[in-house]
Amino acid sequence: MTMMIQKFGAFTSARVRSWELGLVFRDGELEDVLGPGRHIGRYGRELGLVSLAEAWFSHPRLDVLVKSPLLAEHLMVVDLADHERALVWLDGRFEGILGPGLHALWKGVREARIERVDARYGAQVAGARSPSSILAACLGGERRRTH
């Protein structure tokens, strides 16, 4: 996902399109989230436009941004431990398998279903070489649905 950055000057306006959100940063800290429309910026701010057309949200500081109450209503956060994997379906279609780490999807953009899998119950997951073999290994172990 690419985030377009625009620096606000005095009374600079920016347009957030219907498929975007605007993330307003001041000194590197998230200050506001803007919905669609034309917005007047304040000096010293940066506006990052993110496309909601892409299901996944990524950012170099994802670990900090997902904790912001400003983004809580907009993001579904999946935080997987080393022994966990997640099977992901978007709009009823299998999307893929998430590995350990922090992942975030935009809420309301696409219908998402996430199933966490404890890889300790499927030791063959660790040795799997392809997504289909990982999926087969995961489906053979215990599963628990989280979302």
PDB file of C-alpha atoms in Angstrom:
ATOM      1  CA  MET A   1       0.000   0.000   0.000  1.00  0.00           C
ATOM      2  CA  THR A   2       1.295   3.395  -0.932  1.00  0.00           C
ATOM      3  CA  MET A   3       0.497   6.436   1.153  1.00  0.00           C
ATOM      4  CA  MET A   4       0.693   9.734  -0.675  1.00  0.00           C
ATOM      5  CA  ILE A   5       2.075  12.462   1.620  1.00  0.00           C
ATOM      6  CA  GLN A   6       1.128  16.111   1.224  1.00  0.00           C
ATOM      7  CA  LYS A   7       2.585  18.853   3.429  1.00  0.00           C
ATOM      8  CA  PHE A   8       0.095  21.450   4.598  1.00  0.00           C
ATOM      9  CA  GLY A   9       1.058  25.095   4.421  1.00  0.00           C
ATOM     10  CA  ALA A  10      -1.014  27.962   5.790  1.00  0.00           C
ATOM     11  CA  PHE A  11      -4.597  27.491   4.584  1.00  0.00           C
ATOM     12  CA  THR A  12      -3.731  24.699   2.173  1.00  0.00           C
ATOM     13  CA  SER A  13      -6.692  22.574   1.161  1.00  0.00           C
ATOM     14  CA  ALA A  14      -6.685  18.897   0.335  1.00  0.00           C
ATOM     15  CA  ARG A  15      -9.279  16.595  -1.125  1.00  0.00           C
ATOM     16  CA  VAL A  16      -9.942  13.161   0.329  1.00  0.00           C
ATOM     17  CA  ARG A  17     -11.794  11.041  -2.226  1.00  0.00           C
ATOM     18  CA  SER A  18     -14.666   8.677  -1.406  1.00  0.00           C
ATOM     19  CA  TRP A  19     -12.348   5.647  -1.411  1.00  0.00           C
ATOM     20  CA  GLU A  20      -9.678   7.246   0.782  1.00  0.00           C
ATOM     21  CA  LEU A  21      -8.955   8.251   4.350  1.00  0.00           C
ATOM     22  CA  GLY A  22      -6.666  11.103   5.242  1.00  0.00           C
ATOM     23  CA  LEU A  23      -4.203  10.583   8.079  1.00  0.00           C
ATOM     24  CA  VAL A  24      -3.013  13.894   9.518  1.00  0.00           C
ATOM     25  CA  PHE A  25       0.399  13.836  11.196  1.00  0.00           C
ATOM     26  CA  ARG A  26       2.093  16.513  13.272  1.00  0.00           C
ATOM     27  CA  ASP A  27       5.737  15.968  14.182  1.00  0.00           C
ATOM     28  CA  GLY A  28       5.342  12.326  13.140  1.00  0.00           C
ATOM     29  CA  GLU A  29       2.371  11.695  15.470  1.00  0.00           C
ATOM     30  CA  LEU A  30      -1.107  10.823  14.182  1.00  0.00           C
ATOM     31  CA  GLU A  31      -3.322  13.800  15.014  1.00  0.00           C
ATOM     32  CA  ASP A  32      -6.529  13.210  13.057  1.00  0.00           C
ATOM     33  CA  VAL A  33      -8.300  10.948  10.570  1.00  0.00           C
ATOM     34  CA  LEU A  34     -10.202  12.684   7.770  1.00  0.00           C
ATOM     35  CA  GLY A  35     -13.095  11.225   5.813  1.00  0.00           C
ATOM     36  CA  PRO A  36     -14.034  12.085   2.236  1.00  0.00           C
ATOM     37  CA  GLY A  37     -14.339  15.754   1.328  1.00  0.00           C
ATOM     38  CA  ARG A  38     -12.265  18.915   1.052  1.00  0.00           C
ATOM     39  CA  HIS A  39     -10.294  19.839   4.155  1.00  0.00           C
ATOM     40  CA  ILE A  40      -8.317  22.927   5.117  1.00  0.00           C
ATOM     41  CA  GLY A  41      -4.934  22.049   6.543  1.00  0.00           C
ATOM     42  CA  ARG A  42      -2.988  23.728   9.281  1.00  0.00           C
ATOM     43  CA  TYR A  43       0.644  24.696   8.998  1.00  0.00           C
ATOM     44  CA  GLY A  44       3.151  22.074  10.132  1.00  0.00           C
ATOM     45  CA  ARG A  45       0.924  19.093   9.362  1.00  0.00           C
ATOM     46  CA  GLU A  46       1.339  16.306   6.837  1.00  0.00           C
ATOM     47  CA  LEU A  47      -1.572  14.544   5.208  1.00  0.00           C
ATOM     48  CA  GLY A  48      -1.185  10.920   4.196  1.00  0.00           C
ATOM     49  CA  LEU A  49      -3.865   9.645   1.831  1.00  0.00           C
ATOM     50  CA  VAL A  50      -4.536   5.922   2.088  1.00  0.00           C
ATOM     51  CA  SER A  51      -6.667   3.973  -0.350  1.00  0.00           C
ATOM     52  CA  LEU A  52      -9.495   1.940   1.130  1.00  0.00           C
ATOM     53  CA  ALA A  53      -9.666   0.062  -2.169  1.00  0.00           C
ATOM     54  CA  GLU A  54      -6.772  -2.011  -0.841  1.00  0.00           C
ATOM     55  CA  ALA A  55      -7.896  -4.336   1.954  1.00  0.00           C
ATOM     56  CA  TRP A  56      -4.607  -4.262   3.866  1.00  0.00           C
ATOM     57  CA  PHE A  57      -3.118  -1.282   5.681  1.00  0.00           C
ATOM     58  CA  SER A  58       0.643  -1.178   6.005  1.00  0.00           C
ATOM     59  CA  HIS A  59       2.890   1.529   7.373  1.00  0.00           C
ATOM     60  CA  PRO A  60       6.450   1.600   8.735  1.00  0.00           C
ATOM     61  CA  ARG A  61       4.993   2.482  12.176  1.00  0.00           C
ATOM     62  CA  LEU A  62       2.068   0.057  12.034  1.00  0.00           C
ATOM     63  CA  ASP A  63       2.822  -1.091  15.596  1.00  0.00           C
ATOM     64  CA  VAL A  64       2.142   2.428  16.899  1.00  0.00           C
ATOM     65  CA  LEU A  65      -0.719   3.390  14.582  1.00  0.00           C
ATOM     66  CA  VAL A  66      -2.887   0.344  15.362  1.00  0.00           C
ATOM     67  CA  LYS A  67      -2.928   1.416  19.026  1.00  0.00           C
ATOM     68  CA  SER A  68      -4.310   4.853  18.190  1.00  0.00           C
ATOM     69  CA  PRO A  69      -7.937   5.358  19.223  1.00  0.00           C
ATOM     70  CA  LEU A  70      -8.288   7.473  16.073  1.00  0.00           C
ATOM     71  CA  LEU A  71      -7.851   4.375  13.888  1.00  0.00           C
ATOM     72  CA  ALA A  72      -9.603   1.833  16.141  1.00  0.00           C
ATOM     73  CA  GLU A  73     -12.950   2.170  14.374  1.00  0.00           C
ATOM     74  CA  HIS A  74     -11.316   1.833  10.954  1.00  0.00           C
ATOM     75  CA  LEU A  75      -8.976  -1.158  11.376  1.00  0.00           C
ATOM     76  CA  MET A  76      -9.287  -4.855  12.128  1.00  0.00           C
ATOM     77  CA  VAL A  77      -5.979  -5.791  13.723  1.00  0.00           C
ATOM     78  CA  VAL A  78      -4.578  -9.323  13.622  1.00  0.00           C
ATOM     79  CA  ASP A  79      -1.565  -9.835  15.885  1.00  0.00           C
ATOM     80  CA  LEU A  80      -0.137 -13.340  15.490  1.00  0.00           C
ATOM     81  CA  ALA A  81       2.360 -14.951  17.828  1.00  0.00           C
ATOM     82  CA  ASP A  82       5.260 -17.050  16.517  1.00  0.00           C
ATOM     83  CA  HIS A  83       3.214 -20.246  16.778  1.00  0.00           C
ATOM     84  CA  GLU A  84       0.107 -18.805  15.086  1.00  0.00           C
ATOM     85  CA  ARG A  85      -1.042 -18.515  11.505  1.00  0.00           C
ATOM     86  CA  ALA A  86      -4.280 -17.059  10.170  1.00  0.00           C
ATOM     87  CA  LEU A  87      -6.376 -18.148   7.223  1.00  0.00           C
ATOM     88  CA  VAL A  88      -7.958 -15.139   5.515  1.00  0.00           C
ATOM     89  CA  TRP A  89     -11.079 -14.926   3.377  1.00  0.00           C
ATOM     90  CA  LEU A  90     -12.097 -11.634   1.744  1.00  0.00           C
ATOM     91  CA  ASP A  91     -15.581 -11.333   0.280  1.00  0.00           C
ATOM     92  CA  GLY A  92     -16.046 -15.086   0.685  1.00  0.00           C
ATOM     93  CA  ARG A  93     -12.902 -15.989  -1.286  1.00  0.00           C
ATOM     94  CA  PHE A  94      -9.745 -17.444   0.178  1.00  0.00           C
ATOM     95  CA  GLU A  95      -7.122 -14.667   0.205  1.00  0.00           C
ATOM     96  CA  GLY A  96      -4.144 -16.336   1.819  1.00  0.00           C
ATOM     97  CA  ILE A  97      -2.304 -17.258   4.984  1.00  0.00           C
ATOM     98  CA  LEU A  98      -0.837 -14.723   7.387  1.00  0.00           C
ATOM     99  CA  GLY A  99       2.371 -15.515   9.202  1.00  0.00           C
ATOM    100  CA  PRO A 100       3.443 -14.289  12.634  1.00  0.00           C
ATOM    101  CA  GLY A 101       3.406 -10.557  13.186  1.00  0.00           C
ATOM    102  CA  LEU A 102       1.099  -7.587  13.096  1.00  0.00           C
ATOM    103  CA  HIS A 103      -1.418  -7.205  10.274  1.00  0.00           C
ATOM    104  CA  ALA A 104      -4.252  -4.701   9.732  1.00  0.00           C
ATOM    105  CA  LEU A 105      -7.255  -4.656   7.401  1.00  0.00           C
ATOM    106  CA  TRP A 106      -9.624  -1.789   6.737  1.00  0.00           C
ATOM    107  CA  LYS A 107     -13.050  -2.427   8.299  1.00  0.00           C
ATOM    108  CA  GLY A 108     -16.123  -2.151   6.128  1.00  0.00           C
ATOM    109  CA  VAL A 109     -14.257  -2.143   2.838  1.00  0.00           C
ATOM    110  CA  ARG A 110     -14.494  -5.862   2.231  1.00  0.00           C
ATOM    111  CA  GLU A 111     -16.097  -8.639   4.225  1.00  0.00           C
ATOM    112  CA  ALA A 112     -13.232 -10.320   6.057  1.00  0.00           C
ATOM    113  CA  ARG A 113     -13.151 -13.644   7.853  1.00  0.00           C
ATOM    114  CA  ILE A 114     -10.062 -14.586   9.828  1.00  0.00           C
ATOM    115  CA  GLU A 115      -9.394 -17.989  11.364  1.00  0.00           C
ATOM    116  CA  ARG A 116      -6.438 -18.315  13.694  1.00  0.00           C
ATOM    117  CA  VAL A 117      -4.565 -21.593  13.595  1.00  0.00           C
ATOM    118  CA  ASP A 118      -2.230 -22.817  16.309  1.00  0.00           C
ATOM    119  CA  ALA A 119       0.682 -24.183  14.284  1.00  0.00           C
ATOM    120  CA  ARG A 120       1.870 -26.241  17.262  1.00  0.00           C
ATOM    121  CA  TYR A 121      -0.963 -28.649  16.473  1.00  0.00           C
ATOM    122  CA  GLY A 122       0.243 -29.065  12.911  1.00  0.00           C
ATOM    123  CA  ALA A 123       4.011 -29.534  13.039  1.00  0.00           C
ATOM    124  CA  GLN A 124       4.064 -30.096   9.295  1.00  0.00           C
ATOM    125  CA  VAL A 125       3.244 -26.382   8.787  1.00  0.00           C
ATOM    126  CA  ALA A 126       6.828 -25.449   9.627  1.00  0.00           C
ATOM    127  CA  GLY A 127       8.178 -27.661   6.860  1.00  0.00           C
ATOM    128  CA  ALA A 128       5.588 -26.715   4.256  1.00  0.00           C
ATOM    129  CA  ARG A 129       7.000 -25.298   1.035  1.00  0.00           C
ATOM    130  CA  SER A 130       3.900 -23.821  -0.615  1.00  0.00           C
ATOM    131  CA  PRO A 131       0.725 -22.010   0.476  1.00  0.00           C
ATOM    132  CA  SER A 132      -1.414 -24.998  -0.510  1.00  0.00           C
ATOM    133  CA  SER A 133       0.640 -27.370   1.639  1.00  0.00           C
ATOM    134  CA  ILE A 134       0.486 -24.898   4.544  1.00  0.00           C
ATOM    135  CA  LEU A 135      -3.282 -24.679   4.126  1.00  0.00           C
ATOM    136  CA  ALA A 136      -3.590 -28.459   4.061  1.00  0.00           C
ATOM    137  CA  ALA A 137      -1.467 -28.733   7.202  1.00  0.00           C
ATOM    138  CA  CYS A 138      -3.416 -26.010   8.975  1.00  0.00           C
ATOM    139  CA  LEU A 139      -6.787 -27.498   8.168  1.00  0.00           C
ATOM    140  CA  GLY A 140      -5.662 -30.793   9.652  1.00  0.00           C
ATOM    141  CA  GLY A 141      -4.952 -29.197  13.051  1.00  0.00           C
ATOM    142  CA  GLU A 142      -7.157 -27.483  15.600  1.00  0.00           C
ATOM    143  CA  ARG A 143      -8.718 -24.212  14.521  1.00  0.00           C
ATOM    144  CA  ARG A 144     -10.495 -21.439  16.321  1.00  0.00           C
ATOM    145  CA  ARG A 145     -12.418 -18.642  14.706  1.00  0.00           C
ATOM    146  CA  THR A 146     -11.727 -15.153  16.017  1.00  0.00           C
ATOM    147  CA  HIS A 147     -13.592 -12.753  13.715  1.00  0.00           C
TER     148      HIS A 147
END
